[in-house]
Every structure is written in C-alpha cells, then in structure tokens.
Coordinates of C-alpha atoms and ligand atoms in Angstrom, one line a residue:
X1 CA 0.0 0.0 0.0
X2 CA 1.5 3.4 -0.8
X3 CA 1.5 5.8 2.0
X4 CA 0.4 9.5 1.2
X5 CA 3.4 10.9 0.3
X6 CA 2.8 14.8 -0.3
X7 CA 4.7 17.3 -2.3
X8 CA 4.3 20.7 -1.2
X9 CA 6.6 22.7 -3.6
X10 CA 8.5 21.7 -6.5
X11 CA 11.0 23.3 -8.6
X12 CA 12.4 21.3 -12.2
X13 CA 11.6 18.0 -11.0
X14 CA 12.4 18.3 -7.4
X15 CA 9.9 18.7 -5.1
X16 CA 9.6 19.6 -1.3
X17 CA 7.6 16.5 0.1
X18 CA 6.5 15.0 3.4
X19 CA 6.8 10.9 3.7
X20 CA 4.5 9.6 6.7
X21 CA 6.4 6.7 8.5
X22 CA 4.2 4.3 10.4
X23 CA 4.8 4.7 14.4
X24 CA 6.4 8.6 13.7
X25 CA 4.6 11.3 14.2
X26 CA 6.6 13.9 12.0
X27 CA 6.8 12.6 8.3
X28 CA 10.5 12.4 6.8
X29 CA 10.9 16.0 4.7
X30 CA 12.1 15.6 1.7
X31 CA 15.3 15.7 0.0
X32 CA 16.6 13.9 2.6
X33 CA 19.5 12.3 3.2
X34 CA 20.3 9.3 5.0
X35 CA 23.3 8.8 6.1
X36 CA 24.7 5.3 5.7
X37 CA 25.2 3.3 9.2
X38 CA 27.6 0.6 9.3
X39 CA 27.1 -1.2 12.1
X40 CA 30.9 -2.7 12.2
X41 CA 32.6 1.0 12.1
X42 CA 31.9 2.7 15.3
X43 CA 34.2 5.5 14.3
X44 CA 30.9 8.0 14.2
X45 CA 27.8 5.8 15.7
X46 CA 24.5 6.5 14.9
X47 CA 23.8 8.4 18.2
X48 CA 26.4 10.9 17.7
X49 CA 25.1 11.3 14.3
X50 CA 21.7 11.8 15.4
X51 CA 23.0 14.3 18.1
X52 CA 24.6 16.5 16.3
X53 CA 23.0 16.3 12.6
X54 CA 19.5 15.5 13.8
X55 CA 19.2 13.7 10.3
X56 CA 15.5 12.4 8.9
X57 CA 16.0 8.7 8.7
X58 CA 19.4 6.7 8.8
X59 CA 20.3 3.6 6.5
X60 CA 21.8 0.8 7.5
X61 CA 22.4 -3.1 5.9
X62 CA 20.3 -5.8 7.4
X63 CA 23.0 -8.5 5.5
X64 CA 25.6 -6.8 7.3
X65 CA 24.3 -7.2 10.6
X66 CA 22.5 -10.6 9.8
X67 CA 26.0 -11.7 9.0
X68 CA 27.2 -10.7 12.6
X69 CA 26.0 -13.0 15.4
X70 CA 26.6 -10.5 17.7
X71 CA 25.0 -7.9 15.7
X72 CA 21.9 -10.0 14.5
X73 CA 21.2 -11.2 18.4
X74 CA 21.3 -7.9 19.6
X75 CA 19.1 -6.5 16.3
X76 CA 16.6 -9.2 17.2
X77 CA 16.2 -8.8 20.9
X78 CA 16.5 -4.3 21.0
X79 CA 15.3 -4.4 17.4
X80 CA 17.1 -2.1 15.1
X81 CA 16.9 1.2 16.6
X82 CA 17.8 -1.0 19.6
X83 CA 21.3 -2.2 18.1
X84 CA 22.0 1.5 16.7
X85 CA 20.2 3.6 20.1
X86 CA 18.1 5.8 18.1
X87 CA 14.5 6.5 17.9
X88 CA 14.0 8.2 14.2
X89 CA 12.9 6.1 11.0
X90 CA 15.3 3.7 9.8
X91 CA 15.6 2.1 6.6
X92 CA 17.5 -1.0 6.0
X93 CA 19.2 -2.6 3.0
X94 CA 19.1 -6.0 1.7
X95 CA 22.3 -7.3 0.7
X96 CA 22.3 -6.5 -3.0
X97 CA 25.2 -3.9 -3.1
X98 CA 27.2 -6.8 -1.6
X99 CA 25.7 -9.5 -4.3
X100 CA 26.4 -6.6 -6.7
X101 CA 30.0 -6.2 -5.4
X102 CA 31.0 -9.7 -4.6
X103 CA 28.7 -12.2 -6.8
X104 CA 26.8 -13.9 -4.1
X105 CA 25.2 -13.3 -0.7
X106 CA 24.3 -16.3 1.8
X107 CA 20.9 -15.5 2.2
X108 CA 17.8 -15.5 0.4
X109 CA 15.2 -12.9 -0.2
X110 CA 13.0 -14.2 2.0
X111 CA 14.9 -14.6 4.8
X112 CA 16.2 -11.4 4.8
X113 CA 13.3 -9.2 4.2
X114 CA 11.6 -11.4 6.9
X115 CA 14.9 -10.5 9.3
X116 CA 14.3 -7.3 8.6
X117 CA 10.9 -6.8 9.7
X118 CA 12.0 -8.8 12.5
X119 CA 14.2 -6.1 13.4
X120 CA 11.6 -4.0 13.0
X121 CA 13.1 -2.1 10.3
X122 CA 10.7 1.2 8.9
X123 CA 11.9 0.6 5.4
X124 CA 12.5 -2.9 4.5
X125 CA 14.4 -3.8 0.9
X126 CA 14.4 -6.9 -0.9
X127 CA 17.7 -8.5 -2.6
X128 CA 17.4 -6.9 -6.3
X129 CA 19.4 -7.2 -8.8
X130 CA 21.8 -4.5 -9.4
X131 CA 22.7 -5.0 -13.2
X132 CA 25.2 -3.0 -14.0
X133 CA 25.0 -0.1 -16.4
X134 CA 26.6 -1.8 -19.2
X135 CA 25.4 -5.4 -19.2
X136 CA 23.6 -6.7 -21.9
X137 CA 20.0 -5.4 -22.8
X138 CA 18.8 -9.9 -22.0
X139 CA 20.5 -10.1 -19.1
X140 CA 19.2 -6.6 -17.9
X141 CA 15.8 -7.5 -18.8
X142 CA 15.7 -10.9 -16.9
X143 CA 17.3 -9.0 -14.1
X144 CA 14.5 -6.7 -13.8
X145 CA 11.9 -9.4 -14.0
X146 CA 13.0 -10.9 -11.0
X147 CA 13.6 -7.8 -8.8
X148 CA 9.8 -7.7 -9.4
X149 CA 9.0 -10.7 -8.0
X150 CA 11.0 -10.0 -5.3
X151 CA 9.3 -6.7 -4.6
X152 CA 5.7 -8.9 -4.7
X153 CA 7.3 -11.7 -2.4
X154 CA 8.6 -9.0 0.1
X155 CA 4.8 -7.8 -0.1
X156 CA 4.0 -10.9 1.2
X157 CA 6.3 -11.2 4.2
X158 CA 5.7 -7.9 5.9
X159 CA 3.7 -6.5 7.7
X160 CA 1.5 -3.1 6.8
X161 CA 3.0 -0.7 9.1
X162 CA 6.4 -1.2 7.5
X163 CA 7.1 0.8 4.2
X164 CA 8.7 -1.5 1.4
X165 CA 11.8 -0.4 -0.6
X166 CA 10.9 -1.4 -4.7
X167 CA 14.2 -0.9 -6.5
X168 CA 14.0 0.4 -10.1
X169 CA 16.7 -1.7 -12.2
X170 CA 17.3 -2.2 -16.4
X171 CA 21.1 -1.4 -16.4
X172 CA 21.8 1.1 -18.9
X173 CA 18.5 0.6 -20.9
X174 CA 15.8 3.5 -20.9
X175 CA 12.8 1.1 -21.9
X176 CA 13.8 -0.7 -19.5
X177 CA 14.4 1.9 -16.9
X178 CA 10.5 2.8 -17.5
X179 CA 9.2 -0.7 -17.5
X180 CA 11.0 -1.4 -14.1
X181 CA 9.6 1.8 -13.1
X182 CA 5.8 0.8 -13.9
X183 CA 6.2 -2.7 -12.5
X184 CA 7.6 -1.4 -9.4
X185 CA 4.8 1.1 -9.0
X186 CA 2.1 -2.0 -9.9
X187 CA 3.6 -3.7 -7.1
X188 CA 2.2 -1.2 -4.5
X189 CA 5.9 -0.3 -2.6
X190 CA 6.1 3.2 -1.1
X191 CA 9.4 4.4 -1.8
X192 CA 11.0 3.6 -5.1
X193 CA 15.4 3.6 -5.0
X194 CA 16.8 3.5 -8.4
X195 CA 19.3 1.1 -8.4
X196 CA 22.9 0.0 -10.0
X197 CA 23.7 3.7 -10.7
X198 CA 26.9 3.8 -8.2
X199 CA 29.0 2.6 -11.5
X200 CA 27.5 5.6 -13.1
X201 CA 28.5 8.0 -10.2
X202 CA 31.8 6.8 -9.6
X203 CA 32.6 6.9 -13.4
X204 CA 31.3 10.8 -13.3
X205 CA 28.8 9.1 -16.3
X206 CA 26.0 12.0 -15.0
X207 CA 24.6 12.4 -18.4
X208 CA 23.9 8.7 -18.4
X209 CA 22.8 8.8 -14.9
X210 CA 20.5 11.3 -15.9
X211 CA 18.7 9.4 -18.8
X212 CA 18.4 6.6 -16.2
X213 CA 16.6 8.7 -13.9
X214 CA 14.4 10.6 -15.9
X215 CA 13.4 6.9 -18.0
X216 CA 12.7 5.5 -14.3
X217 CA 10.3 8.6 -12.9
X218 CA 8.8 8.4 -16.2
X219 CA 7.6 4.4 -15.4
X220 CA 7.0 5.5 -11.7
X221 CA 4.8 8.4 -12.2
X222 CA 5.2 12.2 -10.5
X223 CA 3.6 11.1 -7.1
X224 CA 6.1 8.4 -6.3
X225 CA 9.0 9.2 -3.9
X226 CA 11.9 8.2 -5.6
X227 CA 15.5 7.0 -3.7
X228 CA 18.7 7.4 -5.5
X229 CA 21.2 4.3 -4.3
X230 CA 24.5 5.4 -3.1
X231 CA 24.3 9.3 -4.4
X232 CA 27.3 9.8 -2.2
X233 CA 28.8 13.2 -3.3
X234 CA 27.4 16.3 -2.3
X235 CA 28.2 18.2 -5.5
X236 CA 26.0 16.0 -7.6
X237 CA 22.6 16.4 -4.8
X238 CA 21.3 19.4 -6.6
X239 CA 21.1 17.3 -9.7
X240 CA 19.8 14.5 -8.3
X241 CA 17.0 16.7 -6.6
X242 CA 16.7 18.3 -10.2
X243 CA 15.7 14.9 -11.3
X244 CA 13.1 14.4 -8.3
X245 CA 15.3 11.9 -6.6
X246 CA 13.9 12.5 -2.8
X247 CA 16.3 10.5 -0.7
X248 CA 19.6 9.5 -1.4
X249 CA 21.9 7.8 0.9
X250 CA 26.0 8.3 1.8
X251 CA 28.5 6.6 2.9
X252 CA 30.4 8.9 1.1
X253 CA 31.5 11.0 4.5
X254 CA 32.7 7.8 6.3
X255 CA 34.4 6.5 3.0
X256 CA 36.3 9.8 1.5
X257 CA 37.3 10.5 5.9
X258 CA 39.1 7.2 5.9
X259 CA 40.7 8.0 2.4
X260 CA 42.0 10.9 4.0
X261 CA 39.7 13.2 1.5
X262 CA 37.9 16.6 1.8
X263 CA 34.6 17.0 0.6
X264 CA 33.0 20.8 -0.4
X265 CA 29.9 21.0 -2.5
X266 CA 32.3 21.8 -5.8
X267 CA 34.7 18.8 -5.2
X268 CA 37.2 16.7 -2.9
X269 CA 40.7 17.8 -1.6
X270 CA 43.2 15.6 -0.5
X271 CA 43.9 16.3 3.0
X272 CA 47.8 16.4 2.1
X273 CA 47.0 18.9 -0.3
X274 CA 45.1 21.5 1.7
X275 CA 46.4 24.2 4.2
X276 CA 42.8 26.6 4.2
X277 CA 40.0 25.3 5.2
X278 CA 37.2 26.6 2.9
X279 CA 34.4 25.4 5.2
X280 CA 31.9 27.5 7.6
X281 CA 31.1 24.0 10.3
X282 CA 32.3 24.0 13.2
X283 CA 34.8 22.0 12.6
X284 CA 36.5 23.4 10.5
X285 CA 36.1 27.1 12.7
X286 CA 37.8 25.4 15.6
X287 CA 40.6 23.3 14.3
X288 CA 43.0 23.5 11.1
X289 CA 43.7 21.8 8.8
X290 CA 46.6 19.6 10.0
X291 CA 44.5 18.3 12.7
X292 CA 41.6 17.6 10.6
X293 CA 44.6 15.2 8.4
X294 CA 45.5 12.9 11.5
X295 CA 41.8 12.5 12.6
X296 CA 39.2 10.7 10.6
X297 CA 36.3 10.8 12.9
X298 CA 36.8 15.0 12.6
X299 CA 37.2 14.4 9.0
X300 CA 33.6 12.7 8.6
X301 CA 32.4 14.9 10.7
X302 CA 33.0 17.6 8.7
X303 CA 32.2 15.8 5.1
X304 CA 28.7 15.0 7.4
X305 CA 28.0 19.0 8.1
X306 CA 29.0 19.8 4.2
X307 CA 26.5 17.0 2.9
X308 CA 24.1 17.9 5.2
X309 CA 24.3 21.6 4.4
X310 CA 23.8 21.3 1.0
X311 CA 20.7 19.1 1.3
X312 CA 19.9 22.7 3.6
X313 CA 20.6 24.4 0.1
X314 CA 18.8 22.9 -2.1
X315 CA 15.6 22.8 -0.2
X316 CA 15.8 26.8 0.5
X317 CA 15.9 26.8 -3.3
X318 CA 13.7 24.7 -4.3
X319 CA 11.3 26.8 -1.8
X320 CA 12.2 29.6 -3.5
X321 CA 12.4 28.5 -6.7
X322 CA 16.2 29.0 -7.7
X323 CA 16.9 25.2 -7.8
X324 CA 18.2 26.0 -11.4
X325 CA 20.6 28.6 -10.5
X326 CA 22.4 26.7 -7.6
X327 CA 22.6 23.4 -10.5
X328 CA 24.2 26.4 -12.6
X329 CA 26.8 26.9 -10.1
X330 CA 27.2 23.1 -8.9
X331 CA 27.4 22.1 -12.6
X332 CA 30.8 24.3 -12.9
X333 CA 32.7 22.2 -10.7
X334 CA 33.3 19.5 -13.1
X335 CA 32.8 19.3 -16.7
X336 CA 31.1 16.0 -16.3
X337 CA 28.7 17.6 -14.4
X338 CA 28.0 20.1 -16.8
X339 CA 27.3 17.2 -18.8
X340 CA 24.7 15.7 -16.9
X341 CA 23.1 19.1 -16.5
X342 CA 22.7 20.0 -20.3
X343 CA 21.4 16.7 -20.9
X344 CA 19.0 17.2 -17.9
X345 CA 18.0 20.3 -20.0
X346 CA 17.8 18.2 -23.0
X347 CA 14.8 16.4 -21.5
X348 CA 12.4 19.5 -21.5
X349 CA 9.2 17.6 -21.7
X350 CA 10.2 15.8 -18.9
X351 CA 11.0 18.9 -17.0
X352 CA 8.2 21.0 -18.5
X353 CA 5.7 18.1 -16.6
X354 CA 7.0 19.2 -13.1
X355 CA 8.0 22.3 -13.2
X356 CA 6.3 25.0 -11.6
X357 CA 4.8 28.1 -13.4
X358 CA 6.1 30.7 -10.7
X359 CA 8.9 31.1 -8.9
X360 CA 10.9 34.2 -7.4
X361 CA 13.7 35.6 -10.2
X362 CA 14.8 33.3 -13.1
X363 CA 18.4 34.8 -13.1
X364 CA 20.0 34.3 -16.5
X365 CA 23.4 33.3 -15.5
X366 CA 25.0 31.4 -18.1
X367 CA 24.2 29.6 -21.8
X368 CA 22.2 27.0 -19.6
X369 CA 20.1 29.3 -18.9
X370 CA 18.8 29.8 -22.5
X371 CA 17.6 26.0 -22.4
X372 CA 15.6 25.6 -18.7
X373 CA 12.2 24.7 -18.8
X374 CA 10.6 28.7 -18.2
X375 CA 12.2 29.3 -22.0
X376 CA 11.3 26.4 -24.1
X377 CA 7.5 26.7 -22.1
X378 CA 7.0 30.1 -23.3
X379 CA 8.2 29.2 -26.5
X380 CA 5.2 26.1 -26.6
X381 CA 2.9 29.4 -25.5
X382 CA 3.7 31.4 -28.5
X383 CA 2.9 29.2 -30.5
X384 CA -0.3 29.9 -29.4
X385 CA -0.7 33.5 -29.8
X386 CA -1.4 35.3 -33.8
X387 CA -0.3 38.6 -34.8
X388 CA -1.5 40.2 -37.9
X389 CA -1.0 43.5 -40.5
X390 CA 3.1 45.0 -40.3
X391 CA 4.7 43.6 -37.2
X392 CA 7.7 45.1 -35.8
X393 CA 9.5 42.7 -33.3
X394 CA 12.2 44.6 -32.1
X395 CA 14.7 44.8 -28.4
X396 CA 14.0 47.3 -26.3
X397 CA 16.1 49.8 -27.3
X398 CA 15.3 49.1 -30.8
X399 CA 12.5 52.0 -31.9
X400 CA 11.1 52.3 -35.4
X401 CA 7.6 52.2 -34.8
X402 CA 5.7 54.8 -37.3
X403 CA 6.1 52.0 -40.3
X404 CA 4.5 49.1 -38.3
X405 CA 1.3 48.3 -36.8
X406 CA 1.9 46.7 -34.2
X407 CA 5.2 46.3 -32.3
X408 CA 6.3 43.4 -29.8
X409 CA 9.5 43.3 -27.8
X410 CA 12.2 40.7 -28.6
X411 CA 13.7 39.6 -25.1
X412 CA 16.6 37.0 -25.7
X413 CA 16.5 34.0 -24.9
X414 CA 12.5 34.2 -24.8
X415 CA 11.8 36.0 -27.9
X416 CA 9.0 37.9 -28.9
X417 CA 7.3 39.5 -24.9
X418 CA 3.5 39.3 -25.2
X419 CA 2.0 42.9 -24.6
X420 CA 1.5 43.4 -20.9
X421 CA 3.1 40.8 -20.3
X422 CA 6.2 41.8 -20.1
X423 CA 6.6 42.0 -16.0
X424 CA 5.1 38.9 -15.3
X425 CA 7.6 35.8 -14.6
X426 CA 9.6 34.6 -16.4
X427 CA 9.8 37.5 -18.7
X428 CA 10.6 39.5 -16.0
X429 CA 14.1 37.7 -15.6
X430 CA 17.1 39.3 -14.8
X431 CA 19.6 39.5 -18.4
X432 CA 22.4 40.4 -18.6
X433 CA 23.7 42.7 -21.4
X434 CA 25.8 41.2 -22.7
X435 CA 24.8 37.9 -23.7
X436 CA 25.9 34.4 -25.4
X437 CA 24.6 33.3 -29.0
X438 CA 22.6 30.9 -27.1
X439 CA 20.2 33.4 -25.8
X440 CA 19.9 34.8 -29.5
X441 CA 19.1 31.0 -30.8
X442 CA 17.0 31.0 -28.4
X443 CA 14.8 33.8 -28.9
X444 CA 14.7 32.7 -32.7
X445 CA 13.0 29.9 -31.1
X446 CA 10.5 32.1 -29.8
X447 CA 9.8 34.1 -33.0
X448 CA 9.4 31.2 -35.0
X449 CA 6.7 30.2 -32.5
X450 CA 4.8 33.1 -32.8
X451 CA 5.1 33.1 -36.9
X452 CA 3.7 29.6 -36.9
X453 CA 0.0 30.6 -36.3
X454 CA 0.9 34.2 -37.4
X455 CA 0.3 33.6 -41.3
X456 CA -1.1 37.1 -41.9
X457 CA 1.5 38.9 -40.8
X458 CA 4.0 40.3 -42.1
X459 CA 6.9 39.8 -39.3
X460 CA 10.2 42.1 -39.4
X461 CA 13.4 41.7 -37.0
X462 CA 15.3 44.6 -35.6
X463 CA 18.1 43.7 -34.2
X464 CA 21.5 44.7 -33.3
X465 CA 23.9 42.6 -34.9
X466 CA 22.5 39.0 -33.9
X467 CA 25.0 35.9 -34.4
X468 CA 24.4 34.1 -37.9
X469 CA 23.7 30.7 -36.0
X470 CA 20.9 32.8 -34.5
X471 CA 19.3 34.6 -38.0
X472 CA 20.1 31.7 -40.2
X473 CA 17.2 29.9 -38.4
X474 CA 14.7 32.7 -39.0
X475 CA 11.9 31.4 -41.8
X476 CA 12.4 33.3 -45.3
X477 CA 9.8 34.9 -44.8
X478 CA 11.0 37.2 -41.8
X479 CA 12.4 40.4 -42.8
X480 CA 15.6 41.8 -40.6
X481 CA 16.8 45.3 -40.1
X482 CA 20.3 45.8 -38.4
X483 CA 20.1 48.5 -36.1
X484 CA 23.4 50.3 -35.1
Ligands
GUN1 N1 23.1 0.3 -2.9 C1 23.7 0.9 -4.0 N2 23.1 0.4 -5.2 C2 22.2 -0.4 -4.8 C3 21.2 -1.2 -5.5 O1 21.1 -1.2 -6.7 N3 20.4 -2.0 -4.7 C4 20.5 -2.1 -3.4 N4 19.6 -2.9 -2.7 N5 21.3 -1.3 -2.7 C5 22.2 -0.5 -3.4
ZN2 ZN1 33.8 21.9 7.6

C-alpha cells in the first residue's frame, strides 16, 4: 500500500515533500538524506550522528548485521533502533550492493526481508538485482523481471506498518528503466530507489545517470518518492533533486574521511594537499587543517555538516524557486557535471511536466540558462498567440515604430514578450547585457513560434547585430533590419 506521500513545492523535477512513517509522528521531509550506518565501524555511531545532525531517517544493511552473530542477536532482541540507540525512521538494506559487489550473498530474499521486519526495520528492501549499467540489454531484462518478483514476495512477508523499498533496475536501458519503473509502482511499494547507478557516479557518467533517472520517474509516475542508491557526493545532490530523486543515501563522508579526503559542494581535496580550510562548520572554525589530516572521525564529521548543508541548500531553493541557479553553479565544478546538467536540460518535456509556473527571479546566469524549462514553455505558449498586418519585433532599445502596426519586444532567450506581459515571470528575468549566442538562438525559437500561427503577418526583426547561428534559423519569410 503506498503511503500518502505529499509534495508541497516543487522546482524542475524536485519537489519539497513529506513521507509519513508508520509509528512517527513527524513525516520524513524531503530531500533527505540518510546517512549510511555501518554497524561494524563505530568510528561515528549513529547516536552521535543523530546528536549533532539531527538527520531524517538513517540507513543501515540488514546483510551486514544478519552476517554478525553478535549484531543480529542484539538486532533481534532491541530491534534495530535497539542495536543502533536511536529513535527516528530507519531504513534497512538487503544485501544487493554486496551480491552486486561480490557475486553472491548467503541468504535468500525471504529470509532477509523477513529478518528485517524482524528487526523492526521502517523501510524494508528486498535483494534486487543491481545490473550494472553496461550489461547486456537480455541479461538486464531478466534481471529486472526478478527484482519484481522480489518486490511482490517481500509484499508478502511484511507486515502493513512497514514501508517496502521497490528498486528500479534495467542497467543502462531507458525502456527498461521505465518498464521497471511501472512494474515497481504496480507492485504497491512506497518508496522507489533506483538502483545500479553507483557505476554511473563513480565513473562521473551524469549524463547517463541522468537518462536513467528521468526513464525511471517516467515508469514510476510524479507522485512516487523516488531513492537514488549510493548518491554519495554532495556536488552531484542538486542534480539528483533536479531529477526528483527524494532520498539518497551516503557513505560517502565515512568513506572519502578514511581515504583521508575533503569533501566541499564543488569537489574533494586531499587532506595532504590543503592548508585553508574553505568550510563554515564548526569543525573546520575550531581546528586547522593539520589536525583535521591525522583525525578521521573530525574528517567525517566535517564531510557530514558539508552533505548535510547542501541538502539545507537545495531545499531553501527549491522553496524559492532557484533550484536552477544553484545546478548552474554546482554544474561548474566538473565538466562531467555540466554534462549531466545540459542533458538534464535536453529532457524538456520531462521537466516541462514538473516544473512550476512561478517562482521568485529566473536569473540568467550562463548559456544553460537559454535551455531551462521557463524558456522552451514560453516558447510552446507562442505558439499559441497570432499577430497580424506589419509587425515590428524589435529589443528594447530598438525604436522604429511609425512604419508598423503593431510592435512586440524581442527579449533573448524568450523572444518575442507578449504585450502586458512583459513584467510577469519569467519574462521578467534578470539578463544580462551582454549575452551568449545561445540566448539569441533562443529567442529565434520564440519568433518562430509566434510566426507559426501568425500567417497574416507580415513579421520584421530589428536587431542589433545578432549571431548568424541565430538569423540563419529565421523562416524566409521574416524580414531583418540591423540596427546600429
Ligand atoms: N546500494 C547501491 N546500489 C544499490 C542497488 O542497486 N540495490 C540495493 N539494494 N542497494 C544498493
Ligand atoms: Zn567543515
């Protein structure tokens, strides 16, 4: 049975949301991360995580501890939050990383999903099957299948005030990615992780992970909350919330401390590397950086308060609806990155479905900003409106009015500005002056939208020297003035 799982704000595909846990008063708000528990490492326990990150919902791995006697007797007689001495929602893990990692796990799906309600985890998983990105398209397919019947098994041996986990698999291959996503929804689970995209993220493949993601919410549907598996890095949770990923877990803070590694929301330094720490927690205001080197538990403390920060970030933004701008800014710190975020603006129907009409100011802050979702949705308006008799579309400063009959400002990148509409969003964005040919192609866009229905018209461009790429996409029939 799905549990009511409510959006209350959304920006791109990201969303502000509220997950009700059975036996928890306060929902989990989403994005949320949950930081990855291992029960071995006590290094940072879950206590001391809860004390001083006061953190939604933890994850931890029900094969891990099943594996432990000492772990698993102490899960089954305090339960879960028992074993880890917390009293927030935990989700639990299956085993599948490990099956993933290490080609075979001692237990079945049955037994563990039935161990984990045992422990009385809040989220239980079953064992899917985490094909990897690049396997073939038969294996992928059969793997899917039988994460399915997993999902429906696990159904079976839980009880109703648990939530069940359905992964999303299909390796690298989008119709499969949606299938899984419809089959998982069919199956009635209440949160959805996609799965098997680690490869992805440690191979910096964010423009594949990205048509993953978006062919998976496509199968799932807007209203399902969706989990990312292993999103670890901090620079890369704006994109994933862009992408209406709701949770995503890390181990990430525990991992990069014991590499000795630095995390920031633009990247990693090495710890040998670094003599400024670049870092408002308070860790890093009450020690430097050669202590932070020879102490791990410091170290993931600090890669803790930087995750958790930027989770901060992103929901302020997507409350006020500059989620795009801080992708802008995230998507600098590695060309890879940037990748995944033009192909995220590649998918503008996808985005166009989600995103919200109004927000506060759509900056215009780089060529990116030419593609989001505001531009190409007033260009599918345009398309809409006619014009007749001698039109003039000209910039603002572009006057030449006693010839025409009508006159309608060309704002790049949206092109032609419907009369009196001009100050509404996102017209009203802020521009700069001087701007990249992508904004002029752009707003070609635009006036081609408008000439479609506009076949009475006779349409003339003022401009002030526009790049060819731009013009040569006007229709023939457009006239254009160069204005000095
Ligand atoms: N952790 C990271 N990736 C996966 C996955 O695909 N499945 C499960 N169950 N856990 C994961
Ligand atoms: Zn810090």
């Amino acid at each position: 049975m799905t549990v009511g799982f409510e959006v209350r704000q959304s920006d791109g595909a990201a969303r502000l949301g509220d997950l009700p846990v059975p036996g928890f008063d306060q929902p989990i708000e989403t994005p949320a991360l949950l930081p990855v528990i291992n029960p071995n490492i006590t290094m940072l326990s879950a206590a001391d995580i809860v004390d001083e990150f006061d953190p939604e919902v933890l994850i931890t791995n029900a094969y891990v501890i099943y594996q432990s006697d000492e772990l698993k007797s102490k899960a089954l007689s305090e339960g879960v939050h028992g074993l880890l001495d917390v009293d927030l929602p935990v989700m639990t893990d299956s085993g599948s990383f490990q099956l993933a990692e290490y080609g075979s796990i001692s237990v079945g799906n049955d037994e563990i999903v039935t161990f984990q309600s045992a422990i009385g985890s809040n989220i239980v998983t079953p064992v899917d099957l985490p094909t990897p990105p690049d396997a073939p398209r038969s294996v992928a397919n059969e793997e899917l299948s039988t994460t399915i019947s997993r999902i429906e098994a696990a159904r079976e041996h839980i009880d109703t005030d648990r939530l069940l986990s359905g992964p999303v698999q299909g390796g690298g291959y989008h119709e499969l990615r949606h299938r899984a996503g419809m089959r998982a929804r069919q199956t009635g689970a209440d949160i959805y992780p996609i799965g098997a995209v680690v490869p992805l993220m440690e191979a910096y493949r964010f423009d594949t992970l990205v048509d993953v993601v978006v062919a998976a919410k496509r199968g799932l549907g807007p209203d399902a909350p969706v989990h990312l598996f292993g999103a670890g890095h901090p620079m890369m949770f704006a994109l994933a919330a862009a992408l209406g990923c709701d949770l995503f877990d890390s181990a990430a803070y525990a991992l990069y401390a014991r590499d000795g590694r630095y995390l920031t929301p633009t990247g990693t330094y090495r710890m040998d590397e670094i003599d400024f720490l670049p870092c408002a927690c308070p860790i890093c205001a009450q020690h430097d950086a050669v202590t932070l080197a020879g102490n791990e538990r410091l170290l993931a403390r600090h890669n803790l308060h930087v995750s958790f920060a930027e989770v901060r970030r992103i929901k302020q933004a997507i409350r006020q609806g500059s989620l795009f701008e801080l992708l802008d800014i995230r998507s600098r710190s590695h060309p890879d990155l940037l990748d995944g975020y033009r192909r995220l603006l590649q998918h503008d129907t996808f985005l166009e479905r989600h995103d919200r009409a109004i927000k506060s100011t759509f900056m215009y802050v780089s060529a990116e900003s030419a593609h989001r979702p505001e531009v190409n949705r007033h260009h599918w308006r345009l398309r809409d409106w006619t014009v007749e008799g001698d039109v003039l579309l000209a910039s603002s400063g572009i006057h030449l009015e006693d010839r025409y009959d009508v006159r309608w400002e060309i704002r790049p990148p949206f092109g032609p500005v419907p009369p009196g509409l001009d100050h509404t969003y996102p017209l009203s964005a802020e521009i700069p002056d001087r701007l990249d040919t992508a904004a002029y192609e752009q707003a070609v866009e635009g006036i081609r939208a408008l000439s479609h229905g506009s076949t009475d018209a006779h349409l003339t461009l003022a401009h002030g020297d526009w790049p060819a790429t731009a013009l040569d996409r006007l229709p023939d029939a457009i006239e254009t003035v160069r204005v000095e």
